[in-house]
MMTF fields as JSON, N, C-alpha, C and O atoms, coordinates in Angstrom:
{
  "mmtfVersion": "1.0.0",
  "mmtfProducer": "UNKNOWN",
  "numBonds": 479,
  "numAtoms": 480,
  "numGroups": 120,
  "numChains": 1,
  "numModels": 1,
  "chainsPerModel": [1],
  "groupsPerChain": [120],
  "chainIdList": ["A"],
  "bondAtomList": [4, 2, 8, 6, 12, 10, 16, 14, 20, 18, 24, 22, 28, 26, 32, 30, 36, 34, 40, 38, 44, 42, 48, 46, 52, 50, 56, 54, 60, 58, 64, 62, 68, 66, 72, 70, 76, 74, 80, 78, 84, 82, 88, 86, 92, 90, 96, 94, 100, 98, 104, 102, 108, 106, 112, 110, 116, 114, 120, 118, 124, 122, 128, 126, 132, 130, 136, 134, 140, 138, 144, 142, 148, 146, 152, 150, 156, 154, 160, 158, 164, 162, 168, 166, 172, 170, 176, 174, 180, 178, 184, 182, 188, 186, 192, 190, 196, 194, 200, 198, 204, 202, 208, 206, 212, 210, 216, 214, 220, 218, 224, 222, 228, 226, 232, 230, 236, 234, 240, 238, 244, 242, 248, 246, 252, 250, 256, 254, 260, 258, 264, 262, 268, 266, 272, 270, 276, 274, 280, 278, 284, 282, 288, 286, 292, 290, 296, 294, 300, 298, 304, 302, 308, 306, 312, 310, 316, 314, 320, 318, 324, 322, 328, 326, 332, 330, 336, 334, 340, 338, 344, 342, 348, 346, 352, 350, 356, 354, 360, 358, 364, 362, 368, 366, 372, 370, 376, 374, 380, 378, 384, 382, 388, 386, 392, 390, 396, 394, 400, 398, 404, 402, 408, 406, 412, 410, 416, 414, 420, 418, 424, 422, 428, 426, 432, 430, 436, 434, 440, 438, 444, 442, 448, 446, 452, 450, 456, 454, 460, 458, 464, 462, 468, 466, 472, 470, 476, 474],
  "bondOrderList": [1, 1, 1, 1, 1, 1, 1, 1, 1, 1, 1, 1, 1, 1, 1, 1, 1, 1, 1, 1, 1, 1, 1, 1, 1, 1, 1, 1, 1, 1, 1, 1, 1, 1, 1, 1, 1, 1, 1, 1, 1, 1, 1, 1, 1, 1, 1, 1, 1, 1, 1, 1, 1, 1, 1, 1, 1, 1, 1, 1, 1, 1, 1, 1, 1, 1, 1, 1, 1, 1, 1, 1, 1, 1, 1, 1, 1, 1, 1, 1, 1, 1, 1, 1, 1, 1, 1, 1, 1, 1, 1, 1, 1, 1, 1, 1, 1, 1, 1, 1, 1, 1, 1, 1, 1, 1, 1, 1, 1, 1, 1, 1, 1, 1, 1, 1, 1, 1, 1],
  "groupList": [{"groupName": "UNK", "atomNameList": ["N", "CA", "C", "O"], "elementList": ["N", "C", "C", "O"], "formalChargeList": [0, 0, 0, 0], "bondAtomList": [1, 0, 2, 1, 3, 2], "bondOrderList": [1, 1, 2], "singleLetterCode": "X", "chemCompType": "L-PEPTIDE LINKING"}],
  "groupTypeList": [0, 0, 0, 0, 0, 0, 0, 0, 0, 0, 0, 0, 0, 0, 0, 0, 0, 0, 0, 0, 0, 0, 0, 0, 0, 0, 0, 0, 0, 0, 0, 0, 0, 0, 0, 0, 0, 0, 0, 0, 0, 0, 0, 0, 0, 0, 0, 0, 0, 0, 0, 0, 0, 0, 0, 0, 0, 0, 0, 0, 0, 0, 0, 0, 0, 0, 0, 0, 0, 0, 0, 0, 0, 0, 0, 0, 0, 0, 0, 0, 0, 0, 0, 0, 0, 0, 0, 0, 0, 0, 0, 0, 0, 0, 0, 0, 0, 0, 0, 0, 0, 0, 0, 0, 0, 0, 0, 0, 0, 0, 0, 0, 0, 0, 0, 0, 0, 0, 0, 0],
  "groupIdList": [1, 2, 3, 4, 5, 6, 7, 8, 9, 10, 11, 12, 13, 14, 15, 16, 17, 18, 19, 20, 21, 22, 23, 24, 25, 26, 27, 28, 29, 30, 31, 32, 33, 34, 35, 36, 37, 38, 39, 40, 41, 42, 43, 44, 45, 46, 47, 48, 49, 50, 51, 52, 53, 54, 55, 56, 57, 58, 59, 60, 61, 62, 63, 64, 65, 66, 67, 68, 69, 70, 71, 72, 73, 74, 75, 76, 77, 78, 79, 80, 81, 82, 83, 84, 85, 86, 87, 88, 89, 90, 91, 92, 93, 94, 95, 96, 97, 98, 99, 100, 101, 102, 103, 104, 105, 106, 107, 108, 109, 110, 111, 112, 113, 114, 115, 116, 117, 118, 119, 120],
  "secStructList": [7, 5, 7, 7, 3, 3, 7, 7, 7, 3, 3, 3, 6, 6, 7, 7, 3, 3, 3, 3, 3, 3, 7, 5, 1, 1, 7, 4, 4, 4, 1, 5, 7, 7, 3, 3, 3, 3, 7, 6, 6, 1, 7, 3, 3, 3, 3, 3, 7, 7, 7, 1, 1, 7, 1, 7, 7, 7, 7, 7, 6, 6, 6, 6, 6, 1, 3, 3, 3, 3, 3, 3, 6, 6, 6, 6, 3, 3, 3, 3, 3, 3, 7, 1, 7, 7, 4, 4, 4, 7, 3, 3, 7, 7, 5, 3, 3, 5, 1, 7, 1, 7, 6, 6, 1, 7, 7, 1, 3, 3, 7, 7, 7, 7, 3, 3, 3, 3, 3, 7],
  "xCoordList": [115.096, 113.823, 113.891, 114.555, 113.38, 113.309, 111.518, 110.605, 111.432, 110.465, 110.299, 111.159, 108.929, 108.802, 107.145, 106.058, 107.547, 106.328, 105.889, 106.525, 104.649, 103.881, 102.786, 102.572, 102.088, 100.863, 100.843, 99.689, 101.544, 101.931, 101.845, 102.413, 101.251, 101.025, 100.687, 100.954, 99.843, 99.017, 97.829, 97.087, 97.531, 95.7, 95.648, 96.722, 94.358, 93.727, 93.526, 93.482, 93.348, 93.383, 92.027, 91.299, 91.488, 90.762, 90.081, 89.2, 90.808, 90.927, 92.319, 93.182, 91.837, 92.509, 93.335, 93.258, 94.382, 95.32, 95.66, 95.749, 95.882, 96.457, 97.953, 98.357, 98.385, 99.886, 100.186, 99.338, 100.962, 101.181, 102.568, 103.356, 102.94, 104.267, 104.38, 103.666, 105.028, 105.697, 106.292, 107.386, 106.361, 107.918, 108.225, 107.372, 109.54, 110.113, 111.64, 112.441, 111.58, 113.094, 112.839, 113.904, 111.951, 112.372, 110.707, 109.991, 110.328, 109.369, 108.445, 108.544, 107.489, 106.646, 105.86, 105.522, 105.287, 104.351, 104.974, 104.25, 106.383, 106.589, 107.239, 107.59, 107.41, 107.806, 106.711, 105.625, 107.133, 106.356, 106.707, 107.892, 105.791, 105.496, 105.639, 105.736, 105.658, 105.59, 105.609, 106.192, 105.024, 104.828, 105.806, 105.75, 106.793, 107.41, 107.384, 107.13, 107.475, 107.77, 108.7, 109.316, 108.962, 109.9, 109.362, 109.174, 109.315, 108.483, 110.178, 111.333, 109.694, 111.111, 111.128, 110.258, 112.427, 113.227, 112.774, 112.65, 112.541, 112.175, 113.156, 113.869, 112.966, 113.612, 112.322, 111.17, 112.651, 111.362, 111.187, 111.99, 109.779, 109.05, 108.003, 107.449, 107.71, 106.855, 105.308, 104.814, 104.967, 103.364, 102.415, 101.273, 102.912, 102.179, 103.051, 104.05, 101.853, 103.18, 101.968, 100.86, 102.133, 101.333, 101.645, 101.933, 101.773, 102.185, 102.124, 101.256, 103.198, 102.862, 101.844, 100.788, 101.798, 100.895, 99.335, 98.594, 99.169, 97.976, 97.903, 98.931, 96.61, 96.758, 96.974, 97.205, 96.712, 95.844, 97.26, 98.285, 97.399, 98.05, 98.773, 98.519, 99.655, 100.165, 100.327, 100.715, 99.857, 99.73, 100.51, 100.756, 101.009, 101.246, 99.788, 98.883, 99.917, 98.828, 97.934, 96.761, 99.126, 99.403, 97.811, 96.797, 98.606, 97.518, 95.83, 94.652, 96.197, 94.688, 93.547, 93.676, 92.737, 91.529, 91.07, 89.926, 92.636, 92.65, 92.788, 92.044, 94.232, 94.877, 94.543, 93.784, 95.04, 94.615, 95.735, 95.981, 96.291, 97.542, 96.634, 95.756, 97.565, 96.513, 97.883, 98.986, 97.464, 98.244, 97.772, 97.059, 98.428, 97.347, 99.075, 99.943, 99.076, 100.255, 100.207, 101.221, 98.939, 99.201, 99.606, 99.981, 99.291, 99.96, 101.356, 101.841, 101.782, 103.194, 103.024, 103.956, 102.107, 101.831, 101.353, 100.396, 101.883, 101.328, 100.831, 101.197, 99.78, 98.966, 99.022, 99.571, 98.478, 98.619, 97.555, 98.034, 95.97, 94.768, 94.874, 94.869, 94.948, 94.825, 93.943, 93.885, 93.018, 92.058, 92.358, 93.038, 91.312, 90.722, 92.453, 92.899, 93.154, 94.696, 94.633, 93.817, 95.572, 96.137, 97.501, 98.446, 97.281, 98.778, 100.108, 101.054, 100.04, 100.501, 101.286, 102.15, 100.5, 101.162, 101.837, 102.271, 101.917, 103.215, 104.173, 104.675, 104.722, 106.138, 106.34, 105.486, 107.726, 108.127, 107.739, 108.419, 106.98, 106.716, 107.411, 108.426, 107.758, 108.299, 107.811, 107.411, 108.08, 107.471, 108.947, 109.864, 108.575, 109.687, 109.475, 108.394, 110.347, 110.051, 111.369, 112.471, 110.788, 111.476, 111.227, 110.022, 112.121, 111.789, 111.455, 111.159, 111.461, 111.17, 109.722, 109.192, 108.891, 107.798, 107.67, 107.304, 107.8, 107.358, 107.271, 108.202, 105.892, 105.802, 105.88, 105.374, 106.826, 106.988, 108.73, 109.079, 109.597, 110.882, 111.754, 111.33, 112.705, 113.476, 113.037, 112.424, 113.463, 113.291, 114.707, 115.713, 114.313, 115.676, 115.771, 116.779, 114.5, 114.848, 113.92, 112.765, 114.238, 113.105, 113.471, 114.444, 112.179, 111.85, 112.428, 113.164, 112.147, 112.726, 111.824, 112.308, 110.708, 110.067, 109.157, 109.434, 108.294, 107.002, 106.343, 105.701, 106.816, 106.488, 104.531, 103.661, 104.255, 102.647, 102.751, 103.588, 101.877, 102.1, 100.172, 99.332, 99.676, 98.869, 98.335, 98.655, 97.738, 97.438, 96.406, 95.31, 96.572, 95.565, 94.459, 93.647],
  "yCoordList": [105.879, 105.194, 104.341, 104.912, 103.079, 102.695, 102.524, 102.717, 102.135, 102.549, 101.02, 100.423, 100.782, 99.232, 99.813, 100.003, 99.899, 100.24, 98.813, 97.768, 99.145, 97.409, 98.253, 99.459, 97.298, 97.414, 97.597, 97.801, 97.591, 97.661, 96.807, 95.725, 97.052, 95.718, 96.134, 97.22, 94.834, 95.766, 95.851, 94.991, 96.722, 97.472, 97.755, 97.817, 97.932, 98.542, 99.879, 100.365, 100.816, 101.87, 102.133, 101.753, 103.03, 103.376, 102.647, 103.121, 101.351, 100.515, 101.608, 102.438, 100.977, 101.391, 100.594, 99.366, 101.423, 100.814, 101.305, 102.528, 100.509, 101.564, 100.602, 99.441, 102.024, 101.596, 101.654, 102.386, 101.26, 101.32, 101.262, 100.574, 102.018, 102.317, 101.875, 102.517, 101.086, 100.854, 101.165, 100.655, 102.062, 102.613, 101.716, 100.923, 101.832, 101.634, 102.398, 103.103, 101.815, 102.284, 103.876, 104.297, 104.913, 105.636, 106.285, 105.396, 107.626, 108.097, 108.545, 109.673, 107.629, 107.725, 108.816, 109.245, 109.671, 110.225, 111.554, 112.259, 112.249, 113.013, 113.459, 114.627, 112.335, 112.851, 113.184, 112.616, 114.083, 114.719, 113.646, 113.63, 112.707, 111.71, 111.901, 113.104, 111.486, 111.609, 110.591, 109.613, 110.457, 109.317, 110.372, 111.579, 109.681, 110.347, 109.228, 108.162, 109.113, 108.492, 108.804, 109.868, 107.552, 107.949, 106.587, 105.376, 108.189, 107.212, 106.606, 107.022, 105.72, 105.764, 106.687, 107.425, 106.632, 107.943, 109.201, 110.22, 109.253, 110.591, 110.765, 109.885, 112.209, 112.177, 111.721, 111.747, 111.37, 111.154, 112.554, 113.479, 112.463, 113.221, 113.175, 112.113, 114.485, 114.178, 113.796, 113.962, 113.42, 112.632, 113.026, 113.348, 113.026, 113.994, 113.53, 112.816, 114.596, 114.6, 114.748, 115.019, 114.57, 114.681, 114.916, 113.846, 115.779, 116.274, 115.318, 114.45, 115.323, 115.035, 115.958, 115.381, 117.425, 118.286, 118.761, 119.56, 118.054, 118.377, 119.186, 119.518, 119.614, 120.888, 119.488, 118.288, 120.649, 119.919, 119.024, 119.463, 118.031, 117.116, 118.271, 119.468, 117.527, 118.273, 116.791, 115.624, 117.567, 116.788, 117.449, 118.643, 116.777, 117.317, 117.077, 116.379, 117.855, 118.697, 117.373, 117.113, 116.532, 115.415, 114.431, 114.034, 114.443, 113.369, 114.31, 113.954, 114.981, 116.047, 115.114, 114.278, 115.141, 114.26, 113.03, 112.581, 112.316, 111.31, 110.508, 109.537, 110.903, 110.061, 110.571, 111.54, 110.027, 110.504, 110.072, 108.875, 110.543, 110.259, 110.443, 111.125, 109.313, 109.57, 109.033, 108.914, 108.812, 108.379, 108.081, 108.815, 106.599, 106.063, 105.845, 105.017, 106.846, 106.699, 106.077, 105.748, 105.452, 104.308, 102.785, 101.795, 103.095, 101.751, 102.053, 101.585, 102.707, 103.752, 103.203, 102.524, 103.42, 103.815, 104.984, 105.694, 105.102, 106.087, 104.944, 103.775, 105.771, 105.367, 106.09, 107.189, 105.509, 106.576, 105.453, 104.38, 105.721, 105.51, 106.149, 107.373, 105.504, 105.836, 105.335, 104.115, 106.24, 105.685, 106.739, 107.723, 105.761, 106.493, 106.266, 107.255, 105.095, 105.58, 105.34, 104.915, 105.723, 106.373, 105.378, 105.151, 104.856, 104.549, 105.074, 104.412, 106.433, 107.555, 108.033, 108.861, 107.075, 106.626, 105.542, 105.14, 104.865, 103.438, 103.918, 104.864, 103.454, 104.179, 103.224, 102.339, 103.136, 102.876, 103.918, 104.922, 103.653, 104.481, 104.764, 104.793, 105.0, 104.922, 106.281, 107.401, 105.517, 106.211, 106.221, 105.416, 107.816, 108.748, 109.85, 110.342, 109.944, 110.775, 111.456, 111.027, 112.596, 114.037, 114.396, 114.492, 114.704, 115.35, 117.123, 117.678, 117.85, 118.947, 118.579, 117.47, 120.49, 120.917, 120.657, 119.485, 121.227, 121.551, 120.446, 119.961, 120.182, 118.486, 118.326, 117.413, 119.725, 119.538, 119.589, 119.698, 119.441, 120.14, 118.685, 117.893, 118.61, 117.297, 116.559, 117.091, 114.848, 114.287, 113.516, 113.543, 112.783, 112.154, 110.823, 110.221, 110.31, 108.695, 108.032, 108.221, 107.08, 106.43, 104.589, 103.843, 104.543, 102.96, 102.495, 103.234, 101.12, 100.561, 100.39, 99.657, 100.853, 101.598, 100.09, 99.014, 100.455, 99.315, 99.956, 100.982, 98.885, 98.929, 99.073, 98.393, 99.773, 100.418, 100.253, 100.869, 99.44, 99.433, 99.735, 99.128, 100.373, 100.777, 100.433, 101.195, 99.575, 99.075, 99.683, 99.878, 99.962, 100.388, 99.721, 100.326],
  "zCoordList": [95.383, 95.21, 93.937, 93.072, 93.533, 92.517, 92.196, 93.0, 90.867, 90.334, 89.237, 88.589, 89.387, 88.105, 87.599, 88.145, 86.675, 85.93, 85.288, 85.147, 84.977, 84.675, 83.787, 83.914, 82.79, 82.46, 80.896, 80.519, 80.106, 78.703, 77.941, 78.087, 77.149, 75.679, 74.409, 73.893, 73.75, 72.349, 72.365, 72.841, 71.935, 72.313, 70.672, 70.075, 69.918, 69.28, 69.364, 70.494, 68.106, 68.617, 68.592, 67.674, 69.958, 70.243, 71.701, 72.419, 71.852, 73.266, 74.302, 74.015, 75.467, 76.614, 77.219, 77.201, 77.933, 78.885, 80.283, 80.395, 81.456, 82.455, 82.971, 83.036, 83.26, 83.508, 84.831, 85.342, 85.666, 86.915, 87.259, 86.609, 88.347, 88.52, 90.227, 90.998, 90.638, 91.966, 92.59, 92.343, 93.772, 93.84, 95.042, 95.44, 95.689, 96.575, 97.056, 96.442, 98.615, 99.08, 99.303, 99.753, 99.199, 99.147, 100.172, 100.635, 100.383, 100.678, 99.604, 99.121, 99.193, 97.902, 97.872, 96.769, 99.426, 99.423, 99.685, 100.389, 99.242, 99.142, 97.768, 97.601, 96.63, 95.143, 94.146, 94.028, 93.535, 92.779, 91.603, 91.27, 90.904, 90.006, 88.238, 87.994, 87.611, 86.094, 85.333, 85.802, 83.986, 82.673, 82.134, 82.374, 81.301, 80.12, 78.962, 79.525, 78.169, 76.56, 75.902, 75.962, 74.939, 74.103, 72.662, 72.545, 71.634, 70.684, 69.646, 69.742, 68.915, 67.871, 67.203, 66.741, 67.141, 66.288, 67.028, 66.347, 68.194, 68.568, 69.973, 70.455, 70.498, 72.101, 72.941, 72.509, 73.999, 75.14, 75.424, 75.545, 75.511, 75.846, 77.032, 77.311, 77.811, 79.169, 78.567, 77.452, 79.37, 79.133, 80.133, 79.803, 81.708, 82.539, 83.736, 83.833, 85.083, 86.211, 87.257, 86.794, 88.755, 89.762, 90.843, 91.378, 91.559, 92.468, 93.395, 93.302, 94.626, 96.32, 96.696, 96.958, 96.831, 97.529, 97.165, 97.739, 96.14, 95.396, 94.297, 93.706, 93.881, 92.738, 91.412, 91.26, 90.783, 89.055, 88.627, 89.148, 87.892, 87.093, 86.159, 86.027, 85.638, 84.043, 82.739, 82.807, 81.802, 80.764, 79.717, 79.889, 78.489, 77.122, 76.777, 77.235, 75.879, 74.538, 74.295, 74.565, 73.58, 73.148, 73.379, 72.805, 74.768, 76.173, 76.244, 76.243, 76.273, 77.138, 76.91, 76.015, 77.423, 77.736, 77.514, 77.454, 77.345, 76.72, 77.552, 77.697, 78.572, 79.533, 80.922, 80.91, 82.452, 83.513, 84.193, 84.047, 84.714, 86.249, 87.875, 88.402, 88.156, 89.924, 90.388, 89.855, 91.357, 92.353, 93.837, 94.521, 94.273, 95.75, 96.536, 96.257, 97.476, 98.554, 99.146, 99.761, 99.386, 100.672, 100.155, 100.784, 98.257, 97.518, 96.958, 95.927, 97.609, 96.82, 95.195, 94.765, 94.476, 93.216, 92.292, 92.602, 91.444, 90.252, 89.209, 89.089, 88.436, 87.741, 86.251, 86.184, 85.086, 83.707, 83.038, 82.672, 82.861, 82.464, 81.099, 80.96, 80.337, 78.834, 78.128, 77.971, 77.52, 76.759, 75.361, 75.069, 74.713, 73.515, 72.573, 71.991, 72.539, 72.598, 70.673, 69.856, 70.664, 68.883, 68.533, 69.288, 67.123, 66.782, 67.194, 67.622, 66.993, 67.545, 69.243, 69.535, 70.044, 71.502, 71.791, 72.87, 70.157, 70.537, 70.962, 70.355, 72.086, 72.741, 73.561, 73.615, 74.565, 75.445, 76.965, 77.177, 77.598, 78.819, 79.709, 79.013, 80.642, 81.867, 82.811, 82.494, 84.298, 85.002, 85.936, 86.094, 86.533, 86.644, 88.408, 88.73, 88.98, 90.502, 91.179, 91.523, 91.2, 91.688, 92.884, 93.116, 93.992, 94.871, 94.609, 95.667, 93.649, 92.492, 92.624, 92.557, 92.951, 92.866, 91.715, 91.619, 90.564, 89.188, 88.026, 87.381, 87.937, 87.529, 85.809, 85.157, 85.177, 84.33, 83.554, 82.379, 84.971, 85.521, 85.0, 84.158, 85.535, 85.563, 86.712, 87.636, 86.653, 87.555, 87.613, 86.904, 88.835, 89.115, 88.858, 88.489, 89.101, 89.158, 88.665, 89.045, 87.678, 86.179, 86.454, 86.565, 86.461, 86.191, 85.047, 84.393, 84.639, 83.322, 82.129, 81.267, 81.879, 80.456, 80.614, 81.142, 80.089, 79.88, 78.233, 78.008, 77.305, 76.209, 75.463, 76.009, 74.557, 74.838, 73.047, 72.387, 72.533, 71.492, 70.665, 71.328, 69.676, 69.524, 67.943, 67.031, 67.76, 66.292, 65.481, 66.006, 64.448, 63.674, 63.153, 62.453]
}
């Protein structure tokens, strides 16, 4: 499956962004989905994840009531609604899909990062 994430720029902090992920080539409405990051100087890190079968999202700590993952199968897209966003979430994004239940597990196959930059 490949994957193009879109929707990244510079925001103010405390303005919003949503990100969007495309997939193709592959069966969209059976991978279990994910945002991961990777800030500088740091390792990437998960951001959240959404099942094919339903049942609650997973988030880092990080994100909690900040951000939102959805997902519309019939647009073979994932989604990552970020508000309220922080200097602190400047990163490179990318959006990421596993045929793997566990939406906090490894995945297999990552888009090419959509840059998220957050000003003070």
């Amino acid at each position: 499956v490949q994957l193009q994430a879109s929707g990244g720029g510079l925001v103010q902090a405390g303005g919003s962004l949503r990100l969007s992920c495309a997939a193709s080539g592959g069966t969209f409405g059976t991978y279990t989905m994910g945002w991961f990051r990777r800030i500088p100087g740091k390792e990437r890190e998960f951001v959240a994840g959404i099942s094919w079968i339903g049942g609650s999202p997973a988030y880092a700590d990080s994100v909690k009531g900040r951000f939102t993952i959805s997902r519309d199968n019939a647009k073979n897209t994932v989604y990552l609604q970020m508000n309220s966003l922080k200097p602190e979430d400047t990163a490179v994004y990318y959006c990421a899909a596993t045929t793997r239940d566990r939406l906090t597990g490894t995945y297999d196959y990552w888009g090419q990062g959509t840059q998220v930059t957050v000003s003070s």
